[in-house]
Short mmCIF file of C-alpha atoms and ligand atoms in Angstrom, two decimals:
data_model
loop_
_atom_site.label_atom_id
_atom_site.label_comp_id
_atom_site.label_asym_id
_atom_site.label_seq_id
_atom_site.Cartn_x
_atom_site.Cartn_y
_atom_site.Cartn_z
CA MET A 1 221.43 83.49 266.38
CA ARG A 2 217.95 83.11 266.47
CA MET A 3 216.45 81.44 263.66
CA LEU A 4 212.79 80.02 262.35
CA ILE A 5 212.30 77.39 259.74
CA LYS A 6 209.01 77.07 258.13
CA ASN A 7 206.77 75.59 255.55
CA ILE A 8 209.14 72.38 255.72
CA ARG A 9 208.03 70.03 253.54
CA GLY A 10 209.54 67.14 254.89
CA LEU A 11 212.25 67.40 258.52
CA LEU A 12 214.24 64.11 258.19
CA SER A 13 216.03 62.66 260.94
CA VAL A 14 213.98 63.76 264.26
CA TYR A 15 214.08 62.37 267.33
CA ASP A 16 213.04 63.70 270.28
CA ASP A 17 215.90 60.97 272.22
CA SER A 18 218.71 60.53 269.69
CA PRO A 19 219.96 57.22 268.47
CA GLY A 20 224.15 56.97 269.07
CA VAL A 21 224.39 54.92 266.08
CA LEU A 22 221.68 53.07 264.12
CA ARG A 23 222.60 49.42 262.91
CA GLY A 24 220.70 46.55 260.90
CA ALA A 25 217.18 46.81 259.79
CA LYS A 26 217.24 50.18 261.76
CA MET A 27 218.99 51.99 258.92
CA ASN A 28 216.10 52.11 256.83
CA GLU A 29 214.29 54.21 259.36
CA LEU A 30 214.25 57.36 257.82
CA SER A 31 211.80 59.00 260.67
CA MET A 32 210.36 62.25 258.89
CA LEU A 33 207.79 64.74 260.30
CA GLU A 34 206.41 66.34 257.26
CA ASN A 35 204.53 70.15 257.30
CA ALA A 36 207.02 71.09 259.88
CA PHE A 37 208.77 74.56 261.75
CA LEU A 38 211.65 74.40 262.83
CA ALA A 39 213.32 77.16 265.07
CA VAL A 40 216.77 77.31 266.60
CA ASP A 41 218.12 79.97 268.93
CA ASN A 42 221.94 79.98 270.00
CA GLY A 43 223.53 77.48 267.81
CA ARG A 44 221.06 74.95 268.92
CA ILE A 45 217.77 73.58 267.70
CA ALA A 46 215.19 74.65 270.03
CA ILE A 47 212.22 73.42 268.82
CA TYR A 48 210.14 71.57 266.36
CA GLY A 49 206.93 70.67 265.02
CA SER A 50 204.59 70.06 262.35
CA MET A 51 203.14 73.93 260.76
CA GLU A 52 199.72 72.48 262.47
CA GLU A 53 200.93 73.14 266.10
CA TRP A 54 203.01 76.23 265.66
CA GLY A 55 201.59 78.90 267.75
CA GLY A 56 203.45 81.81 266.30
CA ILE A 57 205.95 83.13 267.87
CA GLU A 58 205.85 86.40 269.72
CA ASP A 59 209.07 88.10 269.98
CA TRP A 60 210.16 88.72 266.68
CA ARG A 61 213.24 90.54 267.71
CA ASN A 62 216.68 89.52 265.76
CA LEU A 63 214.95 86.82 264.47
CA GLU A 64 215.99 85.02 260.87
CA VAL A 65 212.44 83.61 259.32
CA ILE A 66 213.39 81.03 255.94
CA ASP A 67 209.97 79.68 254.73
CA ALA A 68 211.50 76.03 253.11
CA GLU A 69 208.16 75.10 251.21
CA GLY A 70 208.62 72.57 248.89
CA ARG A 71 212.53 71.40 250.72
CA TYR A 72 213.64 68.71 252.94
CA VAL A 73 215.18 70.24 255.82
CA LEU A 74 217.88 67.31 257.44
CA PRO A 75 221.20 67.39 259.03
CA ALA A 76 224.24 68.15 257.65
CA TRP A 77 226.65 65.24 256.85
CA CYS A 78 228.96 64.29 258.63
CA ASP A 79 231.59 62.90 257.08
CA SER A 80 234.16 60.66 259.39
CA HIS A 81 236.57 59.83 257.46
CA SER A 82 239.61 62.74 255.11
CA HIS A 83 242.67 63.11 254.76
CA LEU A 84 242.29 67.16 253.86
CA VAL A 85 245.36 68.63 254.24
CA PHE A 86 247.42 68.18 251.65
CA ALA A 87 250.10 70.39 250.27
CA ALA A 88 249.76 69.00 246.09
CA SER A 89 247.71 67.60 243.32
CA ARG A 90 248.13 64.04 242.45
CA GLU A 91 247.07 64.30 238.90
CA LYS A 92 249.91 62.47 236.99
CA GLU A 93 249.24 59.51 238.88
CA PHE A 94 245.82 59.91 237.64
CA GLU A 95 246.77 60.03 234.12
CA ASP A 96 249.14 56.83 235.07
CA ARG A 97 246.34 55.03 235.99
CA ILE A 98 244.40 55.57 233.07
CA SER A 99 247.45 54.17 231.23
CA GLY A 100 247.13 50.61 232.80
CA LEU A 101 248.98 51.89 236.21
CA SER A 102 247.58 51.00 239.27
CA TYR A 103 247.85 52.68 242.48
CA GLU A 104 249.75 50.03 244.48
CA GLU A 105 252.19 50.00 241.28
CA ILE A 106 252.63 53.79 241.48
CA ALA A 107 253.28 53.65 244.75
CA ARG A 108 255.68 51.02 244.42
CA ARG A 109 257.28 53.84 242.12
CA GLY A 110 257.46 56.12 244.87
CA GLY A 111 254.35 57.62 243.98
CA GLY A 112 251.53 58.18 246.28
CA ILE A 113 251.70 59.12 249.99
CA LEU A 114 255.51 59.07 249.56
CA ASN A 115 254.79 61.83 246.50
CA SER A 116 252.81 63.25 249.16
CA ALA A 117 254.74 63.94 252.13
CA GLN A 118 257.77 65.02 250.21
CA LYS A 119 255.43 67.37 248.76
CA LEU A 120 254.23 68.41 252.50
CA ALA A 121 257.38 68.62 254.05
CA GLN A 122 258.52 71.52 251.74
CA MET A 123 255.53 73.25 252.29
CA ASP A 124 255.23 75.64 255.72
CA GLU A 125 252.36 75.75 257.96
CA ASP A 126 250.72 79.02 257.10
CA GLU A 127 250.19 77.52 253.24
CA LEU A 128 248.96 74.79 254.10
CA PHE A 129 246.80 75.73 256.31
CA GLU A 130 245.25 78.62 253.63
CA SER A 131 244.41 75.52 251.36
CA SER A 132 243.13 73.74 253.46
CA LEU A 133 240.89 76.62 254.43
CA LEU A 134 239.70 77.23 250.94
CA ARG A 135 238.99 72.87 250.83
CA LEU A 136 236.88 73.10 254.12
CA ARG A 137 234.78 76.30 252.47
CA GLN A 138 233.89 74.24 249.44
CA LEU A 139 232.99 71.16 251.42
CA VAL A 140 230.65 73.23 253.70
CA GLU A 141 228.76 74.22 249.97
CA SER A 142 228.10 70.52 249.44
CA GLY A 143 226.83 69.96 252.61
CA THR A 144 229.29 69.06 255.28
CA GLY A 145 229.47 70.38 258.69
CA ALA A 146 230.84 67.32 260.63
CA LEU A 147 234.70 66.67 259.47
CA GLU A 148 237.03 64.15 260.46
CA ILE A 149 240.36 65.03 259.10
CA LYS A 150 243.78 62.82 258.99
CA SER A 151 247.58 63.46 259.30
CA GLY A 152 249.85 61.15 257.28
CA TYR A 153 251.37 62.74 254.48
CA GLY A 154 254.39 63.97 257.05
CA LEU A 155 255.49 60.65 257.76
CA SER A 156 258.17 62.19 260.34
CA THR A 157 257.44 64.05 263.78
CA GLU A 158 257.89 67.15 263.31
CA ALA A 159 255.62 67.00 260.43
CA GLU A 160 253.05 64.95 261.25
CA LEU A 161 252.79 67.72 263.73
CA LYS A 162 253.01 70.66 261.14
CA MET A 163 249.92 68.97 259.98
CA LEU A 164 248.18 68.05 263.29
CA CYS A 165 248.54 71.90 264.33
CA VAL A 166 246.77 72.93 261.28
CA VAL A 167 244.16 71.34 261.58
CA ALA A 168 243.70 72.56 265.51
CA ARG A 169 243.85 75.68 263.53
CA LEU A 170 240.92 74.97 261.01
CA LYS A 171 238.69 74.10 264.13
CA GLU A 172 238.77 77.22 264.94
CA GLU A 173 239.06 78.77 262.58
CA SER A 174 235.59 76.74 260.79
CA LYS A 175 232.24 76.46 261.83
CA VAL A 176 232.59 72.88 260.77
CA LYS A 177 232.82 70.08 263.15
CA ILE A 178 236.51 68.56 263.24
CA LYS A 179 238.19 65.88 264.98
CA ALA A 180 241.42 64.93 264.65
CA THR A 181 243.52 61.86 263.68
CA PHE A 182 247.20 60.89 263.58
CA LEU A 183 247.70 58.91 260.88
CA GLY A 184 252.08 58.32 261.35
CA ALA A 185 250.90 54.93 260.32
CA HIS A 186 249.65 55.79 256.99
CA ALA A 187 253.17 54.67 254.63
CA ILE A 188 257.12 53.45 256.32
CA PRO A 189 259.33 57.09 255.02
CA ALA A 190 261.29 56.95 252.41
CA ALA A 191 264.72 57.25 254.53
CA TYR A 192 263.44 53.80 256.60
CA ALA A 193 262.67 51.56 253.70
CA SER A 194 265.28 49.24 255.28
CA LYS A 195 264.78 49.34 259.01
CA ARG A 196 260.70 49.33 259.27
CA ARG A 197 261.06 48.40 262.27
CA ALA A 198 262.29 51.81 263.49
CA TYR A 199 259.71 53.81 262.54
CA ILE A 200 257.48 51.85 264.24
CA ASP A 201 259.39 52.41 267.03
CA LEU A 202 259.47 56.05 266.60
CA ILE A 203 255.34 55.84 266.08
CA LEU A 204 255.75 53.66 269.25
CA GLU A 205 257.42 55.49 271.18
CA GLU A 206 257.82 59.27 269.63
CA MET A 207 255.18 59.83 267.92
CA ILE A 208 252.31 58.92 269.70
CA PRO A 209 253.44 60.23 273.04
CA ALA A 210 254.14 63.87 271.81
CA VAL A 211 250.28 64.19 270.13
CA ALA A 212 249.02 62.53 273.18
CA GLU A 213 251.15 65.29 274.96
CA LYS A 214 250.31 68.44 272.83
CA LYS A 215 246.99 67.03 272.92
CA LEU A 216 246.76 67.14 268.83
CA ALA A 217 244.81 64.46 268.41
CA ASP A 218 241.49 62.60 268.82
CA TYR A 219 241.97 59.37 267.27
CA VAL A 220 244.49 57.21 265.83
CA ASP A 221 244.36 55.74 262.17
CA VAL A 222 246.57 53.01 260.29
CA PHE A 223 246.88 52.06 256.93
CA CYS A 224 246.68 47.74 257.59
CA GLU A 225 247.85 46.23 254.51
CA LYS A 226 249.56 44.55 252.07
CA GLY A 227 253.33 46.62 251.81
CA TYR A 228 251.80 49.01 254.81
CA PHE A 229 251.31 48.19 258.28
CA SER A 230 250.79 44.03 259.33
CA THR A 231 247.93 43.08 261.19
CA GLU A 232 250.22 42.59 264.07
CA GLU A 233 251.82 46.63 264.03
CA SER A 234 248.27 48.02 263.28
CA LEU A 235 246.86 46.62 266.57
CA GLU A 236 250.45 47.35 268.75
CA ILE A 237 249.61 50.91 267.75
CA VAL A 238 246.16 50.52 268.12
CA GLU A 239 247.47 49.36 271.81
CA ARG A 240 249.64 52.34 272.96
CA ALA A 241 247.20 54.58 271.41
CA SER A 242 244.82 53.24 274.10
CA ASP A 243 247.43 53.72 276.32
CA PHE A 244 247.85 57.17 275.96
CA GLY A 245 243.58 57.63 275.66
CA LEU A 246 243.07 57.50 272.60
CA LYS A 247 241.02 54.74 270.50
CA SER A 248 241.72 54.11 266.90
CA LYS A 249 240.09 54.34 263.78
CA ILE A 250 241.75 52.16 260.55
CA HIS A 251 242.02 51.52 257.63
CA VAL A 252 241.75 48.01 256.77
CA ASN A 253 240.90 45.61 253.57
CA GLN A 254 241.02 48.20 250.67
CA PHE A 255 243.33 45.78 248.45
CA ASN A 256 243.57 42.38 250.99
CA ALA A 257 241.32 41.01 253.31
CA MET A 258 244.65 39.54 256.03
CA GLY A 259 242.10 39.05 258.99
CA ALA A 260 242.78 42.27 260.69
CA ILE A 261 239.01 42.88 261.51
CA PRO A 262 237.92 40.30 263.96
CA LYS A 263 241.30 41.73 266.04
CA LEU A 264 241.16 45.00 265.45
CA VAL A 265 237.51 44.39 266.35
CA ALA A 266 238.18 42.80 269.31
CA ALA A 267 240.51 45.58 270.80
CA GLY A 268 237.86 47.58 270.58
CA VAL A 269 238.57 50.13 267.59
CA LEU A 270 236.29 52.57 267.55
CA SER A 271 235.72 52.00 263.38
CA VAL A 272 237.01 49.65 260.45
CA ASP A 273 236.66 52.26 257.12
CA HIS A 274 237.62 50.93 253.32
CA LEU A 275 236.22 46.90 253.36
CA GLU A 276 236.07 46.74 249.64
CA VAL A 277 237.46 43.26 250.19
CA MET A 278 235.63 41.61 252.71
CA ASP A 279 235.70 37.44 254.02
CA GLU A 280 232.82 35.87 256.30
CA GLU A 281 235.18 36.30 258.78
CA ASP A 282 235.23 40.24 258.39
CA PHE A 283 230.91 39.91 258.31
CA GLU A 284 230.72 37.99 261.41
CA ALA A 285 233.45 40.35 263.66
CA LEU A 286 231.38 43.78 262.25
CA SER A 287 227.75 41.73 263.01
CA GLY A 288 226.10 43.58 266.34
CA SER A 289 229.65 44.88 267.06
CA ALA A 290 230.26 48.64 268.44
CA THR A 291 232.75 48.69 265.81
CA ILE A 292 232.00 51.11 262.84
CA ALA A 293 231.74 49.91 258.71
CA THR A 294 232.75 52.83 257.21
CA ALA A 295 232.31 52.45 253.20
CA LEU A 296 234.37 54.71 250.96
CA PRO A 297 232.39 55.22 247.81
CA LEU A 298 234.53 58.15 245.98
CA CYS A 299 237.63 55.81 246.73
CA SER A 300 236.77 53.12 245.03
CA LEU A 301 234.39 55.21 242.68
CA PHE A 302 237.98 57.29 241.97
CA LEU A 303 240.61 54.04 241.85
CA SER A 304 237.67 51.38 240.26
CA LEU A 305 237.80 49.45 243.03
CA ASP A 306 234.79 46.86 244.54
CA TYR A 307 232.42 48.74 246.29
CA THR A 308 232.32 48.26 249.79
CA PRO A 309 229.07 45.40 250.40
CA GLY A 310 226.70 48.03 252.07
CA ARG A 311 224.03 45.95 251.65
CA GLN A 312 225.55 42.60 252.95
CA LEU A 313 226.79 44.93 255.98
CA ILE A 314 223.49 46.30 256.93
CA ASP A 315 221.70 43.15 256.11
CA ARG A 316 224.27 41.10 258.62
CA ASN A 317 223.08 43.96 261.44
CA ALA A 318 226.25 46.06 261.54
CA ALA A 319 226.38 49.89 261.58
CA LEU A 320 227.79 51.52 258.45
CA ALA A 321 228.96 54.92 258.32
CA LEU A 322 229.89 56.70 254.67
CA ALA A 323 232.09 59.33 254.93
CA SER A 324 234.42 60.56 252.04
CA ASP A 325 237.67 59.49 251.99
CA TYR A 326 239.02 63.57 250.76
CA ASN A 327 243.00 63.28 249.74
CA PRO A 328 244.45 64.05 246.74
CA GLY A 329 245.46 60.08 245.62
CA SER A 330 242.63 58.14 246.08
CA ALA A 331 239.57 60.23 245.97
CA PRO A 332 240.02 63.82 245.51
CA SER A 333 236.07 64.67 246.77
CA GLY A 334 234.88 65.69 249.84
CA ASN A 335 231.73 65.71 247.59
CA MET A 336 229.02 63.68 250.41
CA ALA A 337 225.99 63.75 248.42
CA LEU A 338 228.22 61.81 245.62
CA ALA A 339 229.17 59.25 247.89
CA VAL A 340 225.00 58.77 249.45
CA SER A 341 224.01 58.36 246.01
CA LEU A 342 226.63 55.63 244.92
CA ALA A 343 225.59 54.13 248.67
CA CYS A 344 222.68 53.90 246.81
CA ILE A 345 223.27 53.24 243.09
CA LYS A 346 226.08 50.95 243.43
CA MET A 347 225.99 49.39 247.06
CA GLY A 348 222.22 48.83 247.13
CA LEU A 349 221.60 51.04 250.05
CA THR A 350 218.01 53.17 250.11
CA PRO A 351 218.21 56.87 250.02
CA ALA A 352 217.35 56.30 254.13
CA GLU A 353 220.22 54.60 254.78
CA ALA A 354 222.64 56.09 253.02
CA ILE A 355 221.45 59.18 254.49
CA ASN A 356 221.56 57.75 258.06
CA ALA A 357 225.00 56.53 257.10
CA ALA A 358 225.75 59.72 256.05
CA THR A 359 225.01 61.72 259.25
CA ILE A 360 224.13 59.75 262.57
CA ASN A 361 226.60 56.93 261.63
CA GLY A 362 229.14 59.10 260.09
CA ALA A 363 228.89 61.50 264.13
CA ALA A 364 228.54 57.88 266.02
CA ALA A 365 232.31 57.46 264.10
CA MET A 366 232.64 61.21 265.23
CA GLU A 367 231.63 60.05 269.06
CA ILE A 368 229.70 63.18 268.32
CA SER A 369 225.69 61.82 267.68
CA ASP A 370 225.20 63.79 270.84
CA THR A 371 225.34 66.50 269.20
CA HIS A 372 225.14 66.68 265.20
CA GLY A 373 224.06 64.07 263.28
CA SER A 374 220.41 64.45 263.74
CA ILE A 375 217.54 66.91 264.36
CA THR A 376 216.68 66.93 267.61
CA PRO A 377 216.08 69.35 270.61
CA GLY A 378 219.45 70.71 272.24
CA LYS A 379 221.81 69.42 269.15
CA VAL A 380 223.83 71.86 267.14
CA ALA A 381 221.58 73.54 264.05
CA SER A 382 224.37 72.05 261.67
CA LEU A 383 221.54 71.83 258.63
CA ILE A 384 221.15 71.11 254.75
CA ILE A 385 217.87 72.53 253.28
CA THR A 386 217.74 71.02 249.55
CA GLU A 387 215.98 72.82 246.52
CA ALA A 388 212.30 71.87 246.35
CA CYS A 389 211.59 68.07 245.71
CA GLU A 390 209.00 65.90 245.23
CA SER A 391 210.87 63.02 248.45
CA PRO A 392 213.69 61.93 250.22
CA ALA A 393 215.32 59.78 247.54
CA PHE A 394 216.13 63.12 245.00
CA LEU A 395 219.05 63.29 246.85
CA PRO A 396 220.40 60.62 245.92
CA TYR A 397 218.93 60.35 242.94
CA SER A 398 220.54 64.08 241.82
CA PHE A 399 223.88 62.34 241.79
CA GLY A 400 227.27 64.15 240.88
CA ARG A 401 225.51 67.86 241.69
CA PRO A 402 223.93 68.70 245.26
CA ALA A 403 220.10 69.04 245.14
CA ILE A 404 221.00 71.41 248.27
CA GLU A 405 220.27 74.94 248.08
CA ARG A 406 221.07 76.01 251.51
CA VAL A 407 223.59 74.59 254.97
CA ILE A 408 223.76 76.13 257.88
CA LEU A 409 226.31 75.61 260.72
CA SER A 410 226.23 77.09 264.16
O1 LIG B 501 242.24 55.89 252.48
N1 LIG B 501 244.94 53.85 251.78
C1 LIG B 501 245.15 55.09 252.97
N2 LIG B 501 244.86 55.92 252.57
C2 LIG B 501 244.48 56.77 251.94
C3 LIG B 501 244.60 57.29 250.32
C4 LIG B 501 246.26 58.62 250.42
C5 LIG B 501 246.88 58.33 249.08
O2 LIG B 501 246.55 57.94 248.09
O3 LIG B 501 248.07 59.89 249.37
C6 LIG B 501 243.00 56.31 251.32
O4 LIG B 501 242.20 55.61 250.56
FE1 LIG B 502 241.85 57.25 254.01
#
């Protein structure tokens, strides 16, 4: 594919050499080239520059020309945390919450993750694949170009592998760049309610080796939370994963600060995700750290939780990413443009910080910042063209409806 996008009002996140990740004050720098062109060759960003410098193209064969007058072009969203593969929606729990039950109470009554696991056990792989593919296609329309997808609604070796096989098929089928994460430690399944240690041993001795041997996961995740997996259990799983060469991305501090973050950071996890509840020691651990702090504002909105203190994290020199957490229980939406808006409205990020958090830092949280997350020659052409607007701030300002005219994935 050869493509020329011309008359671009502003080409955002332009770097000749891409940063791996942006941290602290650097997150407020959204490099922009005004009145620009961008050429794509063979699915890669070939060259960009200002329209004044553009010498014209001699060979117009097989070249698609897009006139982006009045529009901004930026990297497609890099959504580093989702549970896209699931069997059924859970709107009954939504109604229960409106009636006053909390997410945790619903889970204690057998709803929540265990409800999703029960439904997933009954669905065959093909049906799971088709329904997930449909959701993935919808995400592309709202600008997602790269996506991490977790298992975690299987909770048996067989069903976890089924989920990861679906993710592998999505990788094959879609132009979205996908990373797979094994989340066997999402909840203790009903059959192990009275023998939780046996389930942890199953994860350590059977599931992680099987997933690694079949090369079905890029990462391992744990729901480190009261009533789910303790800090010590989480660290055991992180260590076991690293024995198999797998890094970890951990759900933590969603409802409680349990002192886990400093230990997870010391263990070298790639990202810690959620962080709605934070202690001083958690900020200290993430300040200047290579571990990426991932905020999930759609979950905060949907469950009426506190928002991750993104402003403080950036001011304390952390690397902050934004992701959707798309899942049937706590965030049934993968709308990254809305996540970017909420980061500005509720977390106090500037539009530049929020866009960087949802692009280059999301890419870093999936270890794909060498190919995605910025406009850099040689990177994959994974692009958003906005609607005609006056400034990049129009993206988060236009909340609830992505102000996106076209998404280009290669
Ligand atoms: O990230 N918190 C743990 N896991 C998911 C929710 C899973 C569910 O409710 O199905 C989350 O919010
Ligand atoms: Fe999640």
